[in-house]
Coordinates of C-alpha atoms and ligand atoms in Angstrom, one line a residue:
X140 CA -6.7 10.6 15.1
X141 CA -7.6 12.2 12.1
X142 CA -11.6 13.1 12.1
X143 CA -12.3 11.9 8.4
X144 CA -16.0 13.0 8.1
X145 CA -14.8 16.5 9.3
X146 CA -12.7 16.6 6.5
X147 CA -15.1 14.9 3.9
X148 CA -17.4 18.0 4.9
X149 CA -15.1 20.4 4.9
X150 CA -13.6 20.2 1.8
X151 CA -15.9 17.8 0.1
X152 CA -15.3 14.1 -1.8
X153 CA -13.9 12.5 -3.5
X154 CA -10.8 13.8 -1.8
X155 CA -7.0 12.6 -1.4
X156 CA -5.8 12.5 2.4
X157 CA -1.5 12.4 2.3
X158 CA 0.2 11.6 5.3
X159 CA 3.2 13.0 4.8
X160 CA 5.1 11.1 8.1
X161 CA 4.4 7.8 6.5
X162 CA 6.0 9.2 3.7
X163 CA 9.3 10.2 6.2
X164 CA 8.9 6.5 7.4
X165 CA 8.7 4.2 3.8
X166 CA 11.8 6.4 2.8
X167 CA 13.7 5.9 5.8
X168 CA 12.5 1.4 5.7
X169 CA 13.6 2.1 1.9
X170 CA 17.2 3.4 2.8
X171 CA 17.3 0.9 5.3
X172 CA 17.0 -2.0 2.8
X173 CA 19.7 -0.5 0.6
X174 CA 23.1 -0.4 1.1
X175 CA 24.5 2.9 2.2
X176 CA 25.9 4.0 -0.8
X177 CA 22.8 3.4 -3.1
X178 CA 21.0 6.5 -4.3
X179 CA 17.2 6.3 -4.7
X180 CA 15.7 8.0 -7.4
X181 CA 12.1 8.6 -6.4
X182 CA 10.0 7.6 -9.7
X183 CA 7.5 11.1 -10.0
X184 CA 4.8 9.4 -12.3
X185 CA 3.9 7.5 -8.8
X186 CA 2.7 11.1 -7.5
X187 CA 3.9 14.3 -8.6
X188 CA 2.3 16.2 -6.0
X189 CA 4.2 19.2 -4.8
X190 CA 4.4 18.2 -0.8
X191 CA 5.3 14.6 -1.4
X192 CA 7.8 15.7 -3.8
X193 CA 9.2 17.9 -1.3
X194 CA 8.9 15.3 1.2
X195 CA 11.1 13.0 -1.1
X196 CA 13.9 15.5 -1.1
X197 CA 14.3 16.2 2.6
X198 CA 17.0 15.6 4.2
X199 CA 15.1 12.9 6.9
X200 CA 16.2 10.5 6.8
X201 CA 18.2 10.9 3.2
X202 CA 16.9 12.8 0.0
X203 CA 15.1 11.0 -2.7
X204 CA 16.7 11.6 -6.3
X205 CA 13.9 12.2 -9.0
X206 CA 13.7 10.0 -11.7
X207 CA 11.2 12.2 -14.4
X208 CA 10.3 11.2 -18.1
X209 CA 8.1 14.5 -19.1
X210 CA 8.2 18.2 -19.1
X211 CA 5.7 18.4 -16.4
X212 CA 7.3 16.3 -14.4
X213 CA 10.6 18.5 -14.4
X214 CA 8.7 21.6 -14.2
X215 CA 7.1 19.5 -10.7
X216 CA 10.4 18.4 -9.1
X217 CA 12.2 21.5 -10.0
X218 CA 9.7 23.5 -8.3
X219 CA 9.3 21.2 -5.5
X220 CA 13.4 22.1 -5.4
X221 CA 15.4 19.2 -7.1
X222 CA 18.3 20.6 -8.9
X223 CA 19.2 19.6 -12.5
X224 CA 21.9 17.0 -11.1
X225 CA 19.6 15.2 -8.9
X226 CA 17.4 14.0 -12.0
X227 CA 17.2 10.9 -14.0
X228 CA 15.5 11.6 -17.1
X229 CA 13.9 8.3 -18.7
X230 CA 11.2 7.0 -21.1
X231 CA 11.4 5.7 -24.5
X232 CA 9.3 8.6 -26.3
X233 CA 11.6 12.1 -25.5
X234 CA 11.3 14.7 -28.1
X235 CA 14.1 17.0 -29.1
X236 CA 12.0 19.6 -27.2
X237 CA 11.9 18.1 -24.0
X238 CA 15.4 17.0 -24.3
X239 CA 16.4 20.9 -25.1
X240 CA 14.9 21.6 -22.2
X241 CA 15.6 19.1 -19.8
X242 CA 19.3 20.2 -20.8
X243 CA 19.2 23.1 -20.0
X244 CA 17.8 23.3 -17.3
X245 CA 21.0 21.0 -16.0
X246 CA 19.9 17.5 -16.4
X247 CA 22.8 15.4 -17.7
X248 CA 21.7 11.9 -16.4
X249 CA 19.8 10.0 -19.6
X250 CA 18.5 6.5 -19.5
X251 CA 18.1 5.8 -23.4
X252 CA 16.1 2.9 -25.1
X253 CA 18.2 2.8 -28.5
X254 CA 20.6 3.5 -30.3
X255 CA 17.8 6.6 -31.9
X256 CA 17.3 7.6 -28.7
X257 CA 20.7 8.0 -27.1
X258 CA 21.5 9.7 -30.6
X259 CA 18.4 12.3 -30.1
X260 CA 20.3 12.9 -26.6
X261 CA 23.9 13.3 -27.8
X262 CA 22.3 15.9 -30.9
X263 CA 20.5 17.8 -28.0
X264 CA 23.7 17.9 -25.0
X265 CA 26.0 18.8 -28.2
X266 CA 23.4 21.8 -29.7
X267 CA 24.6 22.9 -26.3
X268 CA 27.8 22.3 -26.2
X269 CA 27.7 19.9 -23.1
X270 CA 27.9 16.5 -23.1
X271 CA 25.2 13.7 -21.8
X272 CA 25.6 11.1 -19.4
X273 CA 24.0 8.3 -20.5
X274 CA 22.7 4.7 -19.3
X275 CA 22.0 2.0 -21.5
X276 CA 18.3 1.1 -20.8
X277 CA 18.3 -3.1 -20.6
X278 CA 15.7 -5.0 -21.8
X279 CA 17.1 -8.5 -20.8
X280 CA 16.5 -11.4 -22.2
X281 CA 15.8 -13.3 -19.0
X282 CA 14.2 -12.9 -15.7
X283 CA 14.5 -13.7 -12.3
X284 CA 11.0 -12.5 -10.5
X285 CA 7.7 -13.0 -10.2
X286 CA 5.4 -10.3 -10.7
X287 CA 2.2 -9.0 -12.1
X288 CA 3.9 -6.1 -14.0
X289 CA 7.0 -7.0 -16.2
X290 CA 8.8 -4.9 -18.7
X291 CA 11.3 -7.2 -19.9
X292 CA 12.2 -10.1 -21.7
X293 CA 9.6 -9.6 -24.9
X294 CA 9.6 -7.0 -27.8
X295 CA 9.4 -3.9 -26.0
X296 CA 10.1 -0.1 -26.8
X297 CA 11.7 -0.5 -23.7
X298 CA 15.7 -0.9 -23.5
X299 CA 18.5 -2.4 -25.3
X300 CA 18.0 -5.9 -26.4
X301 CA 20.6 -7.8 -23.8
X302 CA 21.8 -10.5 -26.2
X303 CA 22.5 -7.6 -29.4
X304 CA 23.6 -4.9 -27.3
X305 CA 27.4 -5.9 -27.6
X306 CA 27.0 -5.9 -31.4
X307 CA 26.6 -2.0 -31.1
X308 CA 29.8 -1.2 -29.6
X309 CA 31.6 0.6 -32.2
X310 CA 28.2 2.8 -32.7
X311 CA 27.5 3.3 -29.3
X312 CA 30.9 4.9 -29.2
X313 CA 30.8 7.0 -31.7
X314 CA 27.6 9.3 -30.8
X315 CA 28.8 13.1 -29.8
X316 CA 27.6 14.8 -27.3
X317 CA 26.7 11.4 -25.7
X318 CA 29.3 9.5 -23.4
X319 CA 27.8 5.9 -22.0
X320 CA 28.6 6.0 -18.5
X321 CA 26.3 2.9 -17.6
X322 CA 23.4 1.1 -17.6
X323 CA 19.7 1.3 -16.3
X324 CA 17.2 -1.9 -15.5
X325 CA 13.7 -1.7 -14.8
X326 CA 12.6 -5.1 -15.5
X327 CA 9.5 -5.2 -13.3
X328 CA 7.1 -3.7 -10.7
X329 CA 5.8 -4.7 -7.5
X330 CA 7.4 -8.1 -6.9
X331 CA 5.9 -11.0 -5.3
X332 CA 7.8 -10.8 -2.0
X333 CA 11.5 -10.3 -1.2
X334 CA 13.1 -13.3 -2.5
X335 CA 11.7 -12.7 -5.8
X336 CA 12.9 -9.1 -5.6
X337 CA 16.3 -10.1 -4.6
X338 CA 16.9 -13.0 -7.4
X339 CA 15.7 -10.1 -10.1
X340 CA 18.1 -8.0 -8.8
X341 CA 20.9 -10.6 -8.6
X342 CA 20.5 -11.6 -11.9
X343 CA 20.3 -7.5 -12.9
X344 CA 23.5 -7.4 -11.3
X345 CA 25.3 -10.2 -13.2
X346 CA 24.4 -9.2 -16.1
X347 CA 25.5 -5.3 -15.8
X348 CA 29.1 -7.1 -15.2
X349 CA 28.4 -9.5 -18.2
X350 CA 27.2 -6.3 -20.1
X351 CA 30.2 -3.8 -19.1
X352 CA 32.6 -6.8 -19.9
X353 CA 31.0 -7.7 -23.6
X354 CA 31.4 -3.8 -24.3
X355 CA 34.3 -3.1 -22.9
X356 CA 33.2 -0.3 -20.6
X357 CA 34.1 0.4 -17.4
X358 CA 30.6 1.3 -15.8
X359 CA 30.3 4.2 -13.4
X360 CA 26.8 4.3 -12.8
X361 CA 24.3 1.3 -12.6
X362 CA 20.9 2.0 -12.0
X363 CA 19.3 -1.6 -10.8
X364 CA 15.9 -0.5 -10.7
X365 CA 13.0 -1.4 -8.5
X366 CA 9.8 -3.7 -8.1
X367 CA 9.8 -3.0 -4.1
X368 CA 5.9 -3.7 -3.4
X369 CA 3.0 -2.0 -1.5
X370 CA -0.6 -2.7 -1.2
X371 CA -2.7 -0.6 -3.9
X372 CA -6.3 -0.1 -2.6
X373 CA -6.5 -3.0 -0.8
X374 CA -5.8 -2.6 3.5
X375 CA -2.1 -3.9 4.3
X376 CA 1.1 -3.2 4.9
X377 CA 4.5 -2.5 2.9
X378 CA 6.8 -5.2 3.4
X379 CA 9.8 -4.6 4.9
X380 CA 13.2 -6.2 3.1
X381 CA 15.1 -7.6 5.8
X382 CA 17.5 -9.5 3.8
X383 CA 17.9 -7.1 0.6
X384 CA 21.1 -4.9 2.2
X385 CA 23.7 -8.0 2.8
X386 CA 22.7 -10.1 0.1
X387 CA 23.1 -7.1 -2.3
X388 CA 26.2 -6.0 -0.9
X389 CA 27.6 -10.1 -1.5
X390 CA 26.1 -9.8 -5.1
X391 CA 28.1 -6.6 -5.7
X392 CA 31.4 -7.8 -4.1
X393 CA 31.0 -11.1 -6.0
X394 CA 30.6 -9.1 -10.0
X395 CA 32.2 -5.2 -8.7
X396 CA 35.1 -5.2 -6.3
X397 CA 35.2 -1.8 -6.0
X398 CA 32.1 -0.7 -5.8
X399 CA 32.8 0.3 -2.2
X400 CA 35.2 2.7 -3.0
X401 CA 32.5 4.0 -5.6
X402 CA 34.6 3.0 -8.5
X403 CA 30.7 1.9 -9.9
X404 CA 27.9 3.7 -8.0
X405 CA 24.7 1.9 -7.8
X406 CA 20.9 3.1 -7.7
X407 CA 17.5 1.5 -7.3
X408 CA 14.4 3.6 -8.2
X409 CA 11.1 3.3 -6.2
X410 CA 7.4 4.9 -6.7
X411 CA 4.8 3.1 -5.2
X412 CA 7.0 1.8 -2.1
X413 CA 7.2 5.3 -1.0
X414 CA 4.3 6.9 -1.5
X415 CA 1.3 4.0 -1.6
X416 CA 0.7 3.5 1.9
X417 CA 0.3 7.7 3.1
X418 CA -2.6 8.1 0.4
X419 CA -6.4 7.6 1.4
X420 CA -9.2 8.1 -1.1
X421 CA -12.4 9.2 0.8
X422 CA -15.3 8.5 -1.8
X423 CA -18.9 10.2 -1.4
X424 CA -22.0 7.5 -1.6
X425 CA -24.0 9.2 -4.4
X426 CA -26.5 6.3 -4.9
X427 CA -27.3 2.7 -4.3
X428 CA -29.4 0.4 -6.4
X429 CA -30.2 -3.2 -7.3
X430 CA -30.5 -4.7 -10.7
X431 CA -31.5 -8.2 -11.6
X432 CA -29.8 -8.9 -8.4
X433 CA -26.8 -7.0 -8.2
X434 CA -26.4 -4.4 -5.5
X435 CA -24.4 -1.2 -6.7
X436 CA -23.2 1.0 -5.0
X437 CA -22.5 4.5 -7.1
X438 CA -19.3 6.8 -5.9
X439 CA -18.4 10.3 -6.7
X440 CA -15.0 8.6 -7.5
X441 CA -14.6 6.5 -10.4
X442 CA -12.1 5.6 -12.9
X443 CA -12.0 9.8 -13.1
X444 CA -10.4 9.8 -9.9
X445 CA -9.2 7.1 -9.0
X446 CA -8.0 5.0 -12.0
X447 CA -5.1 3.0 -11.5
X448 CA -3.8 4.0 -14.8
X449 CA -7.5 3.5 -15.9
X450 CA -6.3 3.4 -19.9
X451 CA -4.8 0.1 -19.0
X452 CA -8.2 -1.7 -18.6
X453 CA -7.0 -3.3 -14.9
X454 CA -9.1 -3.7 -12.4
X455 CA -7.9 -2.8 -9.3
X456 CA -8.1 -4.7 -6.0
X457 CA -10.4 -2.0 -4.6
X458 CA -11.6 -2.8 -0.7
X459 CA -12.8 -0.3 1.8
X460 CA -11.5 0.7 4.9
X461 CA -14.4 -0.2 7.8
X462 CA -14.5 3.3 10.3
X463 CA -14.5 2.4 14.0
X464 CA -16.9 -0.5 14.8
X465 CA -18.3 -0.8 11.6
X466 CA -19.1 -4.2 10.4
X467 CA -19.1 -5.4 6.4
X468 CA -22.3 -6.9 6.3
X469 CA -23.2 -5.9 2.4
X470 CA -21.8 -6.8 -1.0
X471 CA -21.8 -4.6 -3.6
X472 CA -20.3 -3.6 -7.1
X473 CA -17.9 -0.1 -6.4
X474 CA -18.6 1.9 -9.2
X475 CA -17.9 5.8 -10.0
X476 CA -20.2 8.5 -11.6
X477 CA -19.1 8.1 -15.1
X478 CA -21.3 7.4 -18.4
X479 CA -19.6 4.0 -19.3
X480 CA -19.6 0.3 -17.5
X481 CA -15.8 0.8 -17.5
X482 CA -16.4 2.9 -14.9
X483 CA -15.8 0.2 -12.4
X484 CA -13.7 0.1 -8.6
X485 CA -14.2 -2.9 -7.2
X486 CA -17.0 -5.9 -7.8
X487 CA -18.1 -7.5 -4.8
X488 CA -16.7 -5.5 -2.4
X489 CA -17.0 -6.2 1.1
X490 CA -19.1 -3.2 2.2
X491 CA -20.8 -1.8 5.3
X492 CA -24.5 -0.8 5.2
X493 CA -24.5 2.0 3.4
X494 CA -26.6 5.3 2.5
X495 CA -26.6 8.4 0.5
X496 CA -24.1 10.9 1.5
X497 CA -22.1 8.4 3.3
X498 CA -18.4 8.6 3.0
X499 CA -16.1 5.2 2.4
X500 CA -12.4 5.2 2.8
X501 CA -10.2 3.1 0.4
X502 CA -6.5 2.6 2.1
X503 CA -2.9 2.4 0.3
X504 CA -4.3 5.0 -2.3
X505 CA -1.3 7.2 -2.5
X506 CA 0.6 6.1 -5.5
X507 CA -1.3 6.1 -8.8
X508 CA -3.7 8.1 -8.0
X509 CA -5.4 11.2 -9.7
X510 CA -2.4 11.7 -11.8
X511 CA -2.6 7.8 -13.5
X512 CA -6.9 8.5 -13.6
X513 CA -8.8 9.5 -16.6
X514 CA -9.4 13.0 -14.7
X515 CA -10.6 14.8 -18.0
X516 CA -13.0 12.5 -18.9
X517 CA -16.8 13.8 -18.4
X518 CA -15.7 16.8 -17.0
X519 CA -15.8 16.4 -13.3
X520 CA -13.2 18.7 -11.1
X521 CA -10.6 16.6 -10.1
X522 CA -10.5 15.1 -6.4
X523 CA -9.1 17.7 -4.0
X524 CA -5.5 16.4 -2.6
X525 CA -5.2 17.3 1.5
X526 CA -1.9 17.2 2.6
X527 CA -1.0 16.3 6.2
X528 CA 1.2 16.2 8.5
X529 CA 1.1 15.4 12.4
X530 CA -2.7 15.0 12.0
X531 CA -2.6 18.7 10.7
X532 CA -3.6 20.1 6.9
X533 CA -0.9 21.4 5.8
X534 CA -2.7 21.9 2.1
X535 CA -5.8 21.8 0.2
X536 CA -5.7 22.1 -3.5
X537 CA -7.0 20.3 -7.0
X538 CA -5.4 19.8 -10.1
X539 CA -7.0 22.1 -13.0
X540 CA -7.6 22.1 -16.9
X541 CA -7.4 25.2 -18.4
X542 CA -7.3 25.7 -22.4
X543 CA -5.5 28.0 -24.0
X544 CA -4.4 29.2 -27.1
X545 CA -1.8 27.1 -29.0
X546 CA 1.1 28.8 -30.6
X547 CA 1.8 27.7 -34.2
X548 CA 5.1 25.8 -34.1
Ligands
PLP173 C1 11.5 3.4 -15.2 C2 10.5 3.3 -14.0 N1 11.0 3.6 -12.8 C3 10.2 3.5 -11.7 C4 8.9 3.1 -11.8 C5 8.0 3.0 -10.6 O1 7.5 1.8 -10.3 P1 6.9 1.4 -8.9 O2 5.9 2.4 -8.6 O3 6.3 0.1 -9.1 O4 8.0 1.5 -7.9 C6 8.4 2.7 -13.1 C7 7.0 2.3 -13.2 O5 6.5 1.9 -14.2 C8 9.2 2.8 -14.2 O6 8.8 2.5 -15.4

C-alpha cells in the first residue's frame, strides 16, 4: 500500500501519483471490448506524460497507437518511441509548419476537417514528394448517444458536414499529394453507459458505409472513434463493455463483409478510459475559513493544477478520497490558491475535519490533468507528476516554462 503522506512529504503537493499497472489493466479491459482486429489510437491530449505514453506503446497486453494534433505532442510520443506510422495526426487548426514536420518525421495518417484542410495536407505530403493518407473527419448530422460532451451534429470546425460531403466528390479527388483512404468519427466523449456507446457507434458505422457508397470509395481505414467513459475526480470505477466486441462485430458484418479479411480496417480512439483511473491528485490544505456562512477550504491545487480544461468554465465533479478510517463529517467549498473566484474545485464537498498542512486525495485524476490546467497562470511551479509502478517511484519530475528568444520568422 502506497504510504501517501510519505510521498506528500517527500516530494511535496500538490503532486500527481500514476499508477502505471492500472494503466497495463484499462488497456488490456479496452482491447478486450474491441474486436481483435481494431487498432487503438491512444488520444495524447488525455496525458502526454512520458511514462504513460510509454506505457501505452508496450507490448502488454497490445500497443496503443497515438493519435496527436500538435507539435508537442509528436515531439512527446516520438520520444516516448512511437514511430511515424503509428500516429494519427488530427485537429482542425494544423499549420503548414506542423504539417512539414509531422511529415517528415513519417506521419502519413491525416484526419482532415475540410476540404482547406485536406488541401493544406496534400500541398505539405507533395512539397515532399510523398503522398498523405487521409480520413474524412465526419461531423454527422445525427446522433445516437447520450452524453455530456458532443462534437457533432451542430456547426462545428469539426468534420465534413454528413449530408454535403458527397457533393465534394469530384474535389475531394482531385487534391495531390492527398489520397482519401477513409473516414474518421469523433462524435462524442464519455458516454452515458454502454448501450448509448454502442447505438453511437452503430449508427457511426452505417453511415461510413452510407458515406463510402455516396462517394464511391472503397474505404480502407475507418476510424470509429471513442466516448468509452471513466470517472473524472469523483471515486468510481471504469465500466467495463461487456457487450461492445459481438455487437460490433454484427454491425460490421451487417454494412463491411470483408472487414475480417481486413479489406476495411477499423479503429476506436480512447483518452480518458485509459489513463483516468491510475491518476491521484494529492492537494496540500493551505487554509480554512468561514464567510457569511460558508466553510472554505483553500488548496495548493486549483484550477492551476488541476483544471479540467479550466478555459472551458466546467466545473468538475471534484470529491475526495477519505484515508483509512476517516469519516466526512464537514462541508466545504474546494478551492485552489489563485487570485480569482474561478478558482474553484468542488462546492460542497463532502470533507473530513480538516487542518493546515493536511493532505486530501482526489481519485480518477489521471486524464486531464496538469496538461488541460491553466498551469501558467500566477506563476506557481506546476504539480510534480510521480510515476509508479508496483508500489515503487519509478519517476519524479514537473513540467517547466522557460522563455526564450523568438527567432524572426
Ligand atoms: C479526436 C479526439 N480523439 C480522442 C479524444 C479523447 O477523448 P476521451 O478522453 O473522452 O476518450 C478527443 C477528446 O476530445 C478527441 O477530440
Amino acid at each position: 500500500m502506497t504510504d501517501l503522506h510519505a510521498l506528500a512529504a517527500k516530494y511535496g503537493t500538490p503532486a500527481y501519483l500514476y499508477d502505471l499497472d492500472r494503466i497495463a489493466a484499462a488497456k488490456r479491459d479496452l482491447f478486450a471490448a474491441l474486436p481483435e482486429e481494431f487498432d487503438l489510437y491512444f488520444a495524447a491530449k488525455a496525458n502526454p506524460h512520458p511514462e504513460l505514453l510509454r506505457e501505452m506503446r508496450a507490448q502488454s497486453p497490445r500497443p496503443c497507437r497515438a493519435e496527436i494534433s500538435s507539435l508537442g505532442e509528436l515531439d512527446a510520443v516520438l520520444e516516448a518511441g512511437f514511430t511515424g506510422a503509428e500516429i494519427l495526426y488530427t485537429g482542425p487548426g494544423k499549420t503548414h509548419i506542423e504539417l512539414t514536420r509531422a511529415i517528415a518525421c513519417g506521419v502519413r495518417l491525416f484526419s482532415t476537417e475540410s476540404l482547406t484542410d485536406l488541401r493544406h495536407v496534400g500541398a505539405a505530403a507533395q512539397a515532399q514528394d510523398t503522398v498523405a493518407e487521409c480520413l474524412l473527419r465526419i461531423n454527422s448530422a445525427s446522433a445516437a448517444a447520450s452524453t455530456s460532451i458532443r462534437m457533432t451534429g451542430t456547426p462545428s470546425q469539426f468534420g465534413f458536414d454528413s449530408e454535403t460531403l458527397a457533393d465534394l466528390r469530384g474535389e475531394l479527388e482531385a487534391i495531390a499529394g492527398a489520397r482519401i483512404v477513409g473516414a474518421h468519427f469523433f462524435p462524442l466523449s464519455n458516454a452515458k453507459d454502454e448501450d448509448s456507446l454502442l447505438a453511437e457507434f452503430q449508427h457511426t458505422i452505417g453511415l461510413a458505409a452510407q458515406l463510402q457508397e455516396r462517394l464511391e470509395l472503397s474505404f480502407s481505414y475507418v476510424d470509429i472513434g471513442g466516448g468509452f467513459a471513466a470517472p473524472y475526480a469523483t471515486p468510481g470505477s471504469r465500466p467495463i463493455y461487456d457487450k461492445l466486441r459481438v455487437e460490433l462485430q454484427s454491425t460490421l458484418d451487417l454494412h463491411f463483409p470483408g472487414w475480417r479479411s481486413g479489406r476495411t480496417k477499423f479503429a476506436c480512439e480512447s483518452g480518458r478510459y485509459l489513463v483516468g483511473d491510475c491518476g491521484r491528485l494529492l492537494a496540500g490544505v493551505v487554509n480554512l475559513k468561514e464567510s457569511r456562512g460558508r466553510r472554505f477550504v483553500i488548496l495548493d491545487a486549483g484550477i492551476n493544477a488541476f483544471g479540467g480544461m479550466s478555459g472551458l468554465g466546467r466545473l468538475l465533479p471534484v470529491a475526495v478520497q477519505p484515508q483509512g478510517e476517516q469519516e466526512l463529517t464537514e462541508r466545504a467549498s474546494l478551492v485552489g490558491p489563485l487570485c480569482t473566484p474561478g478558482d474553484i474545485l468542488g462546492r460542497d464537498v463532502d470533507l473530513p475535519a480538516l487542518q493546515p498542512g493536511d493532505v486530501l486525495t482526489i481519485p480518477n485524476a489521471g486524464a486531464y490533468g496538469p496538461t488541460a490546467s491553466l498551469l501558467m497562470f500566477l506563476g506557481r511551479p506546476a504539480p510534480v507528476e510521480i510515476a509508479m509502478r508496483g508500489g515503487e517511484v519509478v519517476s519524479a519530475s514537473r513540467i517547466t516554462h522557460v522563455r526564450e528568444a523568438a527567432d524572426a520568422r
